[in-house]
Coordinates of C-alpha atoms in Angstrom, one line a residue:
X1 CA -155.3 -0.3 -41.6
X2 CA -153.4 0.3 -38.4
X3 CA -156.2 2.5 -37.1
X4 CA -158.6 -0.4 -37.5
X5 CA -156.3 -2.6 -35.3
X6 CA -154.5 -0.7 -32.6
X7 CA -156.1 1.6 -30.0
X8 CA -152.8 2.5 -28.3
X9 CA -150.3 4.1 -30.6
X10 CA -147.4 3.7 -28.1
X11 CA -147.1 0.0 -28.9
X12 CA -145.4 0.7 -32.2
X13 CA -142.1 0.9 -30.2
X14 CA -142.8 -2.3 -28.5
X15 CA -143.2 -4.0 -31.8
X16 CA -140.0 -2.6 -33.3
X17 CA -138.0 -3.5 -30.1
X18 CA -139.4 -7.0 -30.1
X19 CA -138.4 -7.5 -33.7
X20 CA -134.9 -6.2 -32.9
X21 CA -134.6 -8.5 -29.9
X22 CA -135.5 -11.5 -32.1
X23 CA -132.8 -10.4 -34.6
X24 CA -130.2 -10.3 -31.8
X25 CA -131.3 -13.7 -30.5
X26 CA -130.8 -15.2 -33.9
X27 CA -127.4 -13.7 -34.5
X28 CA -126.1 -14.9 -31.1
X29 CA -127.3 -18.4 -31.8
X30 CA -125.9 -18.4 -35.4
X31 CA -122.5 -17.2 -34.1
X32 CA -122.4 -20.1 -31.7
X33 CA -123.3 -22.9 -34.1
X34 CA -121.7 -21.5 -37.3
X35 CA -118.0 -20.9 -36.5
X36 CA -117.4 -19.6 -40.1
X37 CA -119.7 -16.6 -39.5
X38 CA -117.3 -13.7 -39.0
X39 CA -119.3 -11.3 -36.8
X40 CA -118.6 -9.3 -33.6
X41 CA -121.0 -10.3 -30.9
X42 CA -119.2 -8.5 -28.0
X43 CA -121.8 -5.7 -27.8
X44 CA -125.1 -6.8 -29.1
X45 CA -127.7 -4.2 -28.3
X46 CA -130.7 -2.1 -29.4
X47 CA -130.2 1.6 -29.9
X48 CA -133.0 4.2 -30.0
X49 CA -131.9 7.4 -31.7
X50 CA -133.8 10.7 -31.5
X51 CA -133.4 13.6 -33.8
X52 CA -135.6 16.5 -32.7
X53 CA -134.6 18.7 -35.6
X54 CA -135.5 16.2 -38.3
X55 CA -138.4 14.7 -36.1
X56 CA -137.1 11.2 -36.5
X57 CA -136.9 8.2 -34.2
X58 CA -134.7 5.3 -35.3
X59 CA -134.7 1.8 -33.8
X60 CA -131.3 0.2 -34.6
X61 CA -130.0 -3.3 -33.8
X62 CA -126.7 -5.1 -34.7
X63 CA -128.4 -8.4 -35.0
X64 CA -128.8 -11.0 -37.8
X65 CA -130.1 -8.5 -40.4
X66 CA -132.0 -9.2 -43.6
X67 CA -131.0 -10.0 -47.2
X68 CA -132.6 -8.2 -50.1
X69 CA -134.9 -11.2 -50.6
X70 CA -135.8 -11.2 -46.9
X71 CA -136.9 -7.6 -47.1
X72 CA -139.1 -8.2 -50.2
X73 CA -140.7 -11.4 -48.8
X74 CA -141.1 -10.2 -45.1
X75 CA -142.0 -6.6 -45.6
X76 CA -142.3 -5.5 -49.2
X77 CA -144.9 -8.2 -50.2
X78 CA -147.3 -7.0 -47.5
X79 CA -146.8 -3.4 -48.4
X80 CA -147.4 -4.0 -52.1
X81 CA -150.2 -6.6 -52.2
X82 CA -151.4 -7.4 -48.8
X83 CA -152.5 -4.1 -47.4
X84 CA -155.4 -3.5 -49.8
X85 CA -156.7 -7.0 -49.3
X86 CA -156.4 -6.6 -45.5
X87 CA -158.2 -3.3 -45.5
X88 CA -161.0 -4.9 -47.5
X89 CA -161.3 -7.8 -45.1
X90 CA -161.2 -5.5 -42.1
X91 CA -164.1 -3.4 -43.4
X92 CA -166.1 -6.6 -43.8
X93 CA -165.2 -7.9 -40.4
X94 CA -167.3 -6.2 -37.8
X95 CA -166.5 -8.6 -35.1
X96 CA -163.3 -8.0 -33.0
X97 CA -162.5 -11.7 -33.1
X98 CA -162.5 -11.7 -36.9
X99 CA -160.2 -8.7 -37.0
X100 CA -157.9 -10.5 -34.6
X101 CA -157.5 -13.4 -37.0
X102 CA -156.6 -11.0 -39.8
X103 CA -154.0 -9.3 -37.8
X104 CA -152.2 -12.5 -37.1
X105 CA -152.6 -13.6 -40.7
X106 CA -150.9 -10.6 -42.2
X107 CA -148.3 -10.0 -39.5
X108 CA -148.8 -6.3 -39.3
X109 CA -146.6 -5.5 -36.2
X110 CA -144.1 -3.7 -38.4
X111 CA -146.9 -1.6 -39.9
X112 CA -147.9 -0.2 -36.6
X113 CA -145.2 2.4 -37.3
X114 CA -147.5 4.1 -39.8
X115 CA -149.7 5.2 -36.9
X116 CA -147.1 7.6 -35.9
X117 CA -145.0 8.1 -39.0
X118 CA -145.7 9.6 -42.4
X119 CA -142.7 7.7 -43.9
X120 CA -140.6 4.8 -42.8
X121 CA -137.1 4.0 -43.9
X122 CA -135.4 0.6 -43.3
X123 CA -131.7 0.0 -43.8
X124 CA -130.4 -3.6 -43.2
X125 CA -127.5 -5.9 -43.9
X126 CA -127.5 -9.6 -43.2
X127 CA -124.6 -10.9 -41.1
X128 CA -122.0 -12.5 -43.4
X129 CA -123.1 -10.5 -46.5
X130 CA -121.3 -7.6 -48.0
X131 CA -124.2 -5.6 -49.5
X132 CA -127.2 -4.0 -47.7
X133 CA -130.7 -3.0 -48.6
X134 CA -132.7 0.2 -48.2
X135 CA -136.5 0.1 -48.2
X136 CA -138.8 3.0 -47.9
X137 CA -142.6 3.5 -47.9
X138 CA -145.2 6.1 -47.0
X139 CA -147.6 3.2 -46.1
X140 CA -149.9 3.8 -49.1
X141 CA -149.4 0.4 -50.8
X142 CA -146.1 1.1 -52.6
X143 CA -142.5 1.1 -51.6
X144 CA -139.0 1.8 -53.0
X145 CA -136.1 -0.6 -52.6
X146 CA -132.4 -0.4 -53.5
X147 CA -129.2 -2.3 -52.9
X148 CA -126.5 -0.5 -50.9
X149 CA -122.7 -1.2 -51.3
X150 CA -122.2 -0.3 -47.6
X151 CA -124.5 -0.7 -44.6
X152 CA -124.0 -1.5 -40.9
X153 CA -124.8 -5.1 -40.0
X154 CA -128.3 -5.5 -38.6
X155 CA -131.4 -3.4 -39.1
X156 CA -132.3 0.3 -38.6
X157 CA -135.9 1.4 -38.9
X158 CA -136.2 5.2 -39.1
X159 CA -139.6 6.8 -38.5
X160 CA -140.3 10.2 -40.0
X161 CA -142.8 11.2 -37.3
X162 CA -146.1 12.9 -37.7
X163 CA -146.8 16.1 -35.8
X164 CA -148.0 15.8 -32.2
X165 CA -151.8 15.6 -31.9
X166 CA -153.0 15.2 -28.3
X167 CA -156.6 14.8 -29.4
X168 CA -155.7 11.8 -31.5
X169 CA -153.4 10.5 -28.6
X170 CA -150.4 11.0 -30.9
X171 CA -147.6 12.0 -28.6
X172 CA -144.2 13.6 -29.3
X173 CA -142.0 10.5 -29.7
X174 CA -138.9 12.7 -29.9
X175 CA -139.4 13.4 -26.2
X176 CA -136.9 11.4 -24.2
X177 CA -139.3 11.0 -21.2
X178 CA -141.9 9.5 -23.5
X179 CA -139.5 7.0 -25.1
X180 CA -138.2 6.0 -21.6
X181 CA -141.8 5.5 -20.4
X182 CA -142.7 3.2 -23.3
X183 CA -139.6 1.1 -22.9
X184 CA -140.0 0.7 -19.2
X185 CA -143.7 -0.2 -19.6
X186 CA -143.5 -2.7 -22.5
X187 CA -139.9 -3.8 -22.9
X188 CA -138.2 -3.8 -19.5
X189 CA -137.7 -7.7 -19.7
X190 CA -135.9 -7.7 -23.1
X191 CA -132.6 -9.6 -22.6
X192 CA -130.5 -7.1 -24.6
X193 CA -129.6 -3.6 -23.5
X194 CA -131.8 -0.9 -25.0
X195 CA -129.9 2.4 -25.2
X196 CA -131.2 5.9 -25.9
X197 CA -129.1 8.3 -27.9
X198 CA -130.4 11.9 -28.6
X199 CA -128.8 15.1 -29.6
X200 CA -128.4 16.1 -26.0
X201 CA -126.8 12.7 -25.1
X202 CA -124.3 13.0 -28.0
X203 CA -123.3 16.6 -27.0
X204 CA -122.8 15.5 -23.4
X205 CA -120.7 12.6 -24.5
X206 CA -118.4 14.9 -26.5
X207 CA -118.1 17.4 -23.7
X208 CA -117.3 14.9 -20.9
X209 CA -114.0 13.2 -21.7
X210 CA -113.6 9.8 -20.2
X211 CA -117.3 9.2 -19.8
X212 CA -118.5 5.7 -20.7
X213 CA -119.2 5.6 -24.4
X214 CA -122.4 3.6 -24.2
X215 CA -125.3 5.2 -22.2
X216 CA -126.9 3.1 -19.5
X217 CA -129.6 0.7 -20.7
X218 CA -133.2 1.9 -20.3
X219 CA -134.3 -1.7 -19.4
X220 CA -133.5 -4.0 -16.5
X221 CA -132.7 -7.0 -18.8
X222 CA -133.8 -9.5 -16.2
X223 CA -135.2 -12.7 -17.7
X224 CA -138.7 -12.9 -16.3
X225 CA -138.6 -16.7 -16.1
X226 CA -135.5 -16.6 -13.9
X227 CA -137.0 -14.2 -11.3
X228 CA -139.1 -15.4 -8.4
X229 CA -142.8 -15.2 -9.1
X230 CA -143.2 -13.0 -6.0
X231 CA -141.0 -10.3 -7.6
X232 CA -142.9 -10.1 -10.9
X233 CA -146.1 -8.1 -11.3
X234 CA -148.8 -9.5 -13.5
X235 CA -148.5 -6.5 -15.8
X236 CA -144.9 -7.6 -16.5
X237 CA -146.1 -11.1 -17.3
X238 CA -148.7 -9.7 -19.6
X239 CA -146.2 -7.6 -21.6
X240 CA -143.8 -10.5 -21.9
X241 CA -146.7 -12.7 -23.2
X242 CA -147.4 -10.0 -25.9
X243 CA -143.7 -10.1 -26.8
X244 CA -143.5 -13.8 -27.3
X245 CA -146.9 -14.3 -28.8
X246 CA -147.3 -11.1 -30.9
X247 CA -150.8 -10.9 -29.4
X248 CA -152.1 -7.6 -28.0
X249 CA -154.6 -9.0 -25.5
X250 CA -153.6 -10.2 -22.0
X251 CA -153.2 -13.9 -21.5
X252 CA -156.0 -15.9 -19.8
X253 CA -153.6 -17.6 -17.4
X254 CA -149.9 -17.5 -16.5
X255 CA -147.8 -20.5 -15.5
X256 CA -144.4 -20.0 -13.9
X257 CA -142.6 -23.1 -12.9
X258 CA -139.1 -24.4 -12.1
X259 CA -137.7 -27.9 -12.5
X260 CA -134.9 -29.0 -10.2
X261 CA -132.9 -32.2 -9.8
X262 CA -130.9 -34.0 -12.5
X263 CA -132.2 -31.7 -15.2
X264 CA -132.9 -28.1 -14.3
X265 CA -135.1 -25.7 -16.2
X266 CA -137.3 -22.8 -15.9
X267 CA -140.6 -22.4 -17.7
X268 CA -142.9 -19.4 -18.2
X269 CA -146.0 -20.4 -20.1
X270 CA -149.2 -18.6 -21.0
X271 CA -152.6 -19.8 -21.9
X272 CA -154.0 -17.2 -24.4
X273 CA -157.5 -15.7 -24.1
X274 CA -158.3 -16.2 -27.8
X275 CA -157.3 -18.7 -30.5
X276 CA -154.7 -17.7 -33.2
X277 CA -155.9 -17.7 -36.8
X278 CA -153.6 -20.7 -37.6
X279 CA -154.7 -23.0 -34.8
X280 CA -156.0 -25.6 -37.1
X281 CA -153.7 -25.1 -40.0
X282 CA -151.3 -27.9 -40.8
X283 CA -148.3 -25.6 -40.7
X284 CA -149.5 -23.5 -37.8
X285 CA -147.0 -22.3 -35.3
X286 CA -146.3 -23.9 -31.9
X287 CA -146.0 -21.4 -29.1
X288 CA -143.0 -22.4 -26.9
X289 CA -139.5 -21.1 -27.4
X290 CA -136.5 -23.0 -26.2
X291 CA -133.6 -21.3 -24.5
X292 CA -130.4 -22.8 -23.1
X293 CA -128.9 -20.8 -20.2
X294 CA -130.8 -17.7 -21.5
X295 CA -129.4 -18.2 -25.1
X296 CA -132.3 -18.4 -27.6
X297 CA -132.2 -21.7 -29.4
X298 CA -135.4 -22.0 -31.4
X299 CA -139.0 -20.9 -31.9
X300 CA -142.0 -23.3 -32.1
X301 CA -140.2 -26.1 -30.3
X302 CA -142.4 -29.2 -31.1
X303 CA -140.6 -31.4 -28.5
X304 CA -141.7 -29.3 -25.5
X305 CA -145.5 -29.5 -26.0
X306 CA -147.7 -32.1 -27.7
X307 CA -149.6 -30.9 -30.8
X308 CA -152.9 -30.6 -29.0
X309 CA -151.4 -28.0 -26.6
X310 CA -149.9 -26.0 -29.6
X311 CA -151.8 -22.9 -28.4
X312 CA -149.6 -22.6 -25.2
X313 CA -147.1 -19.8 -25.5
X314 CA -144.0 -19.0 -23.6
X315 CA -140.4 -19.9 -22.9
X316 CA -138.5 -23.0 -21.5
X317 CA -134.9 -22.3 -20.4
X318 CA -133.0 -25.6 -20.0
X319 CA -129.7 -25.5 -18.2
X320 CA -128.0 -28.7 -19.5
X321 CA -128.6 -28.9 -23.2
X322 CA -126.1 -28.3 -26.0
X323 CA -126.4 -24.9 -27.7
X324 CA -126.4 -26.5 -31.2
X325 CA -129.0 -29.2 -30.4
X326 CA -131.3 -29.9 -33.4
X327 CA -135.0 -30.5 -33.6
X328 CA -134.5 -34.1 -34.5
X329 CA -132.2 -34.8 -31.5
X330 CA -134.7 -33.0 -29.2
X331 CA -137.5 -35.4 -30.2
X332 CA -135.3 -38.3 -28.9
X333 CA -133.8 -36.6 -25.9
X334 CA -135.1 -38.3 -22.7
X335 CA -134.6 -35.2 -20.5
X336 CA -136.7 -33.1 -22.9
X337 CA -139.4 -35.8 -22.9
X338 CA -139.4 -35.6 -19.1
X339 CA -139.8 -31.8 -19.3
X340 CA -142.7 -32.2 -21.8
X341 CA -144.5 -34.6 -19.5
X342 CA -144.2 -32.2 -16.6
X343 CA -145.3 -29.2 -18.6
X344 CA -148.3 -31.1 -19.9
X345 CA -149.4 -32.1 -16.4
X346 CA -148.9 -28.6 -15.2
X347 CA -150.9 -27.1 -18.0
X348 CA -153.8 -29.6 -17.6
X349 CA -153.9 -29.1 -13.8
X350 CA -153.9 -25.4 -14.3
X351 CA -156.9 -25.7 -16.7
X352 CA -158.7 -27.9 -14.3
X353 CA -158.3 -25.3 -11.5
X354 CA -159.6 -22.4 -13.6
X355 CA -162.8 -20.7 -12.3
X356 CA -165.8 -21.8 -14.3
X357 CA -166.3 -18.5 -16.2
X358 CA -162.6 -18.4 -17.3
X359 CA -162.6 -22.0 -18.2
X360 CA -165.7 -21.5 -20.4
X361 CA -163.7 -18.8 -22.3
X362 CA -160.8 -21.2 -22.7
X363 CA -163.1 -24.0 -23.9
X364 CA -164.8 -21.9 -26.5
X365 CA -161.5 -21.0 -28.0
X366 CA -159.4 -24.1 -27.6
X367 CA -161.8 -27.0 -26.8
X368 CA -161.5 -28.5 -30.3
X369 CA -157.7 -28.7 -30.1
X370 CA -157.8 -30.1 -26.5
X371 CA -160.0 -33.0 -27.7
X372 CA -157.1 -34.1 -30.0
X373 CA -155.3 -35.1 -26.9
X374 CA -157.8 -38.0 -26.4
X375 CA -156.3 -39.6 -29.5
X376 CA -152.6 -38.9 -28.8
X377 CA -152.1 -38.7 -25.1
X378 CA -153.2 -41.9 -23.4
X379 CA -151.3 -41.1 -20.2
X380 CA -153.5 -38.0 -19.6
X381 CA -156.7 -39.3 -21.1
X382 CA -158.6 -39.4 -17.8
X383 CA -157.7 -35.7 -17.0
X384 CA -158.7 -34.7 -20.6
X385 CA -162.0 -36.4 -20.2
X386 CA -162.6 -34.4 -17.0
X387 CA -161.8 -31.2 -19.0
X388 CA -164.4 -31.9 -21.7
X389 CA -167.3 -29.6 -22.0
X390 CA -169.9 -31.0 -24.4
X391 CA -173.3 -29.9 -25.7
X392 CA -176.1 -32.1 -24.6
X393 CA -179.9 -32.4 -24.7
X394 CA -179.9 -31.2 -21.0
X395 CA -179.4 -27.6 -22.0
X396 CA -179.7 -25.7 -25.3
X397 CA -176.9 -23.3 -24.4
X398 CA -174.7 -24.6 -21.6
X399 CA -172.3 -27.5 -22.3
X400 CA -171.8 -30.2 -19.7
X401 CA -168.9 -32.0 -18.2
X402 CA -168.9 -35.8 -18.2
X403 CA -168.9 -35.7 -14.4
X404 CA -172.1 -33.7 -14.3
X405 CA -173.7 -35.9 -16.9
X406 CA -172.9 -39.0 -14.7
X407 CA -174.4 -37.3 -11.7
X408 CA -177.7 -36.7 -13.7
X409 CA -178.0 -40.2 -15.0
X410 CA -181.4 -41.9 -14.5
X411 CA -181.7 -44.7 -12.0
X412 CA -180.7 -47.9 -13.7
X413 CA -178.9 -46.1 -16.6
X414 CA -175.5 -47.8 -17.2
X415 CA -174.3 -46.0 -20.4
X416 CA -173.4 -42.5 -21.3
X417 CA -175.4 -41.8 -24.5
X418 CA -174.1 -39.6 -27.4
X419 CA -174.7 -38.9 -31.0
X420 CA -172.3 -37.4 -33.6
X421 CA -173.5 -35.2 -36.5
X422 CA -172.7 -32.2 -38.6
X423 CA -174.7 -29.7 -36.5
X424 CA -176.8 -29.6 -33.3
X425 CA -180.0 -29.1 -35.3
X426 CA -179.3 -32.2 -37.4
X427 CA -178.7 -34.3 -34.2
X428 CA -181.7 -32.9 -32.3
X429 CA -184.1 -33.7 -35.2
X430 CA -182.6 -37.2 -35.8
X431 CA -185.0 -40.1 -35.4
X432 CA -182.3 -41.9 -33.3
X433 CA -183.1 -39.6 -30.4
X434 CA -186.8 -40.1 -30.3
X435 CA -187.1 -42.8 -27.7
X436 CA -184.2 -41.3 -25.6
X437 CA -185.9 -37.9 -25.4
X438 CA -189.3 -39.5 -24.8
X439 CA -188.0 -41.4 -21.8
X440 CA -185.9 -38.5 -20.4
X441 CA -182.4 -39.8 -21.2
X442 CA -179.7 -37.1 -21.7
X443 CA -177.7 -37.4 -24.9
X444 CA -174.4 -35.7 -25.7
X445 CA -174.4 -33.9 -29.0
X446 CA -171.0 -34.1 -30.7
X447 CA -170.6 -32.0 -33.8
X448 CA -166.8 -31.4 -34.1
X449 CA -165.0 -33.5 -36.7
X450 CA -162.6 -34.8 -34.1
X451 CA -165.5 -36.1 -32.1
X452 CA -166.1 -38.8 -34.8
X453 CA -162.6 -40.1 -34.1
X454 CA -162.1 -39.9 -30.3
X455 CA -165.4 -41.6 -29.4
X456 CA -164.1 -44.6 -31.4
X457 CA -161.0 -44.8 -29.1
X458 CA -162.5 -43.9 -25.7
X459 CA -164.9 -46.6 -24.6
X460 CA -165.5 -45.6 -21.0
X461 CA -165.6 -42.8 -18.4
X462 CA -165.9 -43.4 -14.7
X463 CA -166.8 -47.0 -15.4
X464 CA -169.7 -46.1 -17.7
X465 CA -169.6 -47.1 -21.3
X466 CA -169.9 -44.4 -24.0
X467 CA -172.7 -45.6 -26.2
X468 CA -173.8 -44.1 -29.6
X469 CA -177.6 -43.9 -29.9
X470 CA -177.1 -44.6 -33.6
X471 CA -175.2 -47.9 -33.2
X472 CA -176.2 -51.3 -32.0
X473 CA -179.2 -52.4 -30.0
X474 CA -180.4 -50.0 -27.3
X475 CA -181.9 -50.9 -23.9
X476 CA -184.0 -48.1 -22.5
X477 CA -185.7 -50.3 -19.9
X478 CA -188.6 -51.0 -22.3
X479 CA -189.8 -54.4 -23.4
X480 CA -188.6 -55.8 -26.6
X481 CA -190.8 -56.0 -29.6
X482 CA -193.4 -58.7 -28.9
X483 CA -192.7 -62.0 -30.5
X484 CA -196.1 -62.1 -32.3
X485 CA -195.4 -58.7 -33.8
X486 CA -191.9 -59.9 -34.9
X487 CA -193.5 -62.9 -36.6
X488 CA -196.1 -60.7 -38.2
X489 CA -193.5 -58.5 -39.8
X490 CA -191.0 -61.3 -40.6
X491 CA -191.9 -61.8 -44.3
X492 CA -191.7 -58.1 -45.0
X493 CA -188.4 -57.7 -43.2
X494 CA -186.9 -60.6 -45.1
X495 CA -188.1 -59.1 -48.4
X496 CA -186.8 -55.6 -47.6
X497 CA -183.4 -57.0 -46.7
X498 CA -183.2 -58.6 -50.1
X499 CA -184.7 -55.6 -52.0
X500 CA -182.3 -53.1 -50.3
X501 CA -179.2 -55.4 -50.2
X502 CA -177.1 -53.0 -52.1
X503 CA -177.4 -50.5 -49.2
X504 CA -178.2 -52.3 -46.0
X505 CA -177.2 -55.6 -44.4
X506 CA -180.4 -56.1 -42.4
X507 CA -183.9 -54.7 -41.9
X508 CA -185.4 -55.1 -38.4
X509 CA -188.0 -53.6 -36.1
X510 CA -186.9 -50.8 -33.8
X511 CA -187.3 -50.0 -30.1
X512 CA -185.7 -46.5 -30.5
X513 CA -188.4 -44.9 -32.7
X514 CA -191.6 -43.2 -31.4
X515 CA -192.7 -40.9 -34.3
X516 CA -190.5 -41.6 -37.3
X517 CA -191.1 -44.5 -39.7
X518 CA -187.5 -45.6 -40.0
X519 CA -183.9 -44.9 -39.1
X520 CA -180.5 -46.2 -40.1
X521 CA -178.1 -47.6 -37.5
X522 CA -174.7 -49.2 -37.4
X523 CA -173.5 -52.3 -35.7
X524 CA -171.7 -51.6 -32.4
X525 CA -168.3 -51.6 -34.0
X526 CA -169.1 -50.2 -37.4
X527 CA -167.3 -47.1 -38.7
X528 CA -169.7 -44.1 -38.9
X529 CA -170.6 -42.7 -42.4
X530 CA -169.0 -39.3 -41.4
X531 CA -165.7 -40.9 -40.4
X532 CA -165.8 -43.0 -43.5
X533 CA -166.2 -39.8 -45.6
X534 CA -163.3 -38.1 -43.6
X535 CA -160.9 -41.0 -44.4
X536 CA -161.8 -40.9 -48.1
X537 CA -161.2 -37.1 -48.1
X538 CA -157.7 -37.8 -46.8
X539 CA -157.1 -40.2 -49.7
X540 CA -157.6 -43.5 -47.8
X541 CA -159.5 -46.2 -49.6
X542 CA -162.5 -47.3 -47.5
X543 CA -164.9 -50.1 -48.3
X544 CA -168.5 -49.0 -48.0
X545 CA -170.0 -50.1 -44.7
X546 CA -173.6 -51.4 -45.0
X547 CA -175.8 -50.5 -42.1
X548 CA -179.1 -51.6 -40.6
X549 CA -182.5 -50.2 -41.4
X550 CA -184.8 -50.1 -38.4
X551 CA -188.6 -49.8 -38.8
X552 CA -191.1 -48.4 -36.4
X553 CA -193.8 -51.1 -36.2
X554 CA -196.4 -48.6 -35.0
X555 CA -196.0 -46.1 -37.8
X556 CA -198.9 -46.0 -40.4
X557 CA -196.4 -46.1 -43.3
X558 CA -194.8 -49.3 -42.0
X559 CA -198.0 -51.0 -41.2
X560 CA -199.4 -49.9 -44.6
X561 CA -196.4 -51.4 -46.3
X562 CA -196.8 -54.6 -44.4
X563 CA -200.5 -54.9 -45.4
X564 CA -199.6 -54.1 -49.1
X565 CA -196.9 -56.7 -49.1
X566 CA -199.3 -59.3 -47.5
X567 CA -201.9 -58.5 -50.2
X568 CA -199.5 -58.7 -53.2
X569 CA -195.8 -59.3 -52.6
X570 CA -195.1 -58.9 -56.3
X571 CA -196.6 -55.4 -56.8
X572 CA -193.9 -53.1 -58.5
X573 CA -194.8 -50.2 -56.3
X574 CA -193.4 -52.1 -53.2
X575 CA -189.9 -51.7 -54.4
X576 CA -190.3 -48.0 -55.0
X577 CA -191.8 -47.6 -51.5
X578 CA -188.8 -49.5 -50.0
X579 CA -186.4 -47.1 -51.8
X580 CA -188.3 -44.1 -50.5
X581 CA -188.4 -45.5 -47.0
X582 CA -184.7 -46.0 -47.0
X583 CA -184.0 -42.6 -48.6
X584 CA -186.1 -40.8 -46.0
X585 CA -184.2 -42.5 -43.2
X586 CA -180.9 -41.5 -44.8
X587 CA -182.0 -37.9 -45.2
X588 CA -183.3 -37.7 -41.6
X589 CA -179.9 -38.4 -40.2
X590 CA -178.2 -35.9 -42.5
X591 CA -176.9 -38.4 -45.0
X592 CA -176.5 -38.1 -48.7
X593 CA -178.5 -39.9 -51.3
X594 CA -176.6 -41.9 -53.9
X595 CA -179.1 -40.9 -56.6
X596 CA -181.0 -37.7 -55.5
X597 CA -182.7 -37.3 -58.9
X598 CA -184.3 -40.8 -58.8
X599 CA -185.5 -40.3 -55.3
X600 CA -187.2 -37.0 -56.1
X601 CA -188.7 -38.5 -59.2
X602 CA -190.2 -41.4 -57.2
X603 CA -191.4 -39.0 -54.5
X604 CA -193.0 -36.7 -57.1
X605 CA -194.8 -39.6 -58.8
X606 CA -196.1 -41.0 -55.5
X607 CA -197.4 -37.6 -54.4
X608 CA -199.1 -37.1 -57.8
X609 CA -200.9 -40.4 -57.5
X610 CA -202.1 -39.5 -54.0
X611 CA -203.8 -36.2 -55.1

């Protein structure tokens, strides 16, 4: 499994140190808000222990630790039941992006240890509990677990290392220089001291009386967000991003900002280069951590970023908040609301300034989420509209901005035309587009579910109305249907409106059709069938909205129906033809027939009679 995921074996140590750092953060916070917790926090640290004789490397912390149930749920479950399923899915996922989703799904950072170890032993005791837990596995889908009467507080992960293999880039991780190199490269920013203890270090400590008991930290422990940007290399930012996001790719963009005045804070935010697997899950993670004066307070702080920017990762360090502030209080805190507004404006302005190629990468990954802001963030709606990149009939491959669409509008065109649908193919073959394409009008093709919703709430861009080609009357600069033709079809239209009254509220002649016989349109303010279906799927009762059937007066089927009606308005076949005409129009827009079996039977009978 791990060979399918990681190309660099060194990062196993980064993963373990990151987990240890999180455990120390949580213990420090718990000790501040829970005065009954009897723990010593005077020397919180991470210790790396090398035993060359036994060929082991241990990563030890004196942080929050885990209970027996924690071990089973966080580690044992994956080892027992998840690994086989993950391996199966990895084999079936040729694409790197698919593998990326699986990695996040199964949280396999801990399991990177099996790249370098034949066996891994974990000993842990949760702060405040008396008993500990020992877990051990060879990474083959099974594990052993037992309760210990005594264990140090925190967690120790001991790796029984594989032999060195230079061809497989498997280094000797009992070599001090190698461990120091990895820590400096990947974990220099960790806020807790990382100390190295080996046999040599212990011997020296015993021989030199009076020497400081704890060895000097391997890391600088400088919070990246508190350092001037000019002093931080991009490589350091990249590694910090991987630490807070548990991603292994570099971020697309880094945002380092500082707020001064009545409420001071520092923020170090990242825009990822790829979407996490849970981006559209209801309980998916937010990406921003909250610190107060460098004390970790909480993960996934909803109050710092709106939901549509949930993909943003990073840290906000506020100077003037209480250490035991709750999520509920944060939602109401005016200072936090000010910070959120500033962060949002900074993120959006950063996106706006991204080079075209990098922004295209961002949009492909996060465009659907960003569109949600059009519903929730009225203050930044204009900026969000500028950030949209939407498919259109202008190009089969390249999406367009609304600004570029407006610049290409035909002389005399006053509206921005769009159509929603389940897929590009469905929209492109819709009868609704016929006259628009024939006259050279560009139409936006909106196929994301959220498109159905935001176009109902956003009526204009740059003074131009957003107009659905499947709603209301359209004015494409053509003359209306001649009055004499309207009179000619009036009896048929009246009869059809009555014959199809269960499904439509009106039948009229169309100016938007050139080749199809009929299409179904909504009134200007009608809810779309897709949106109606979405609300029903969410459990909301929705009355059925009757729409309008438009006929092409130049189509042979329509003129033939008119002639047949004029000849004998009581002929039984007329009603069947009306049903077929309506059903074809419904299918052409990607709709669903109420009674498919009746439609196919009528169609088969009609075809048989024509042979």
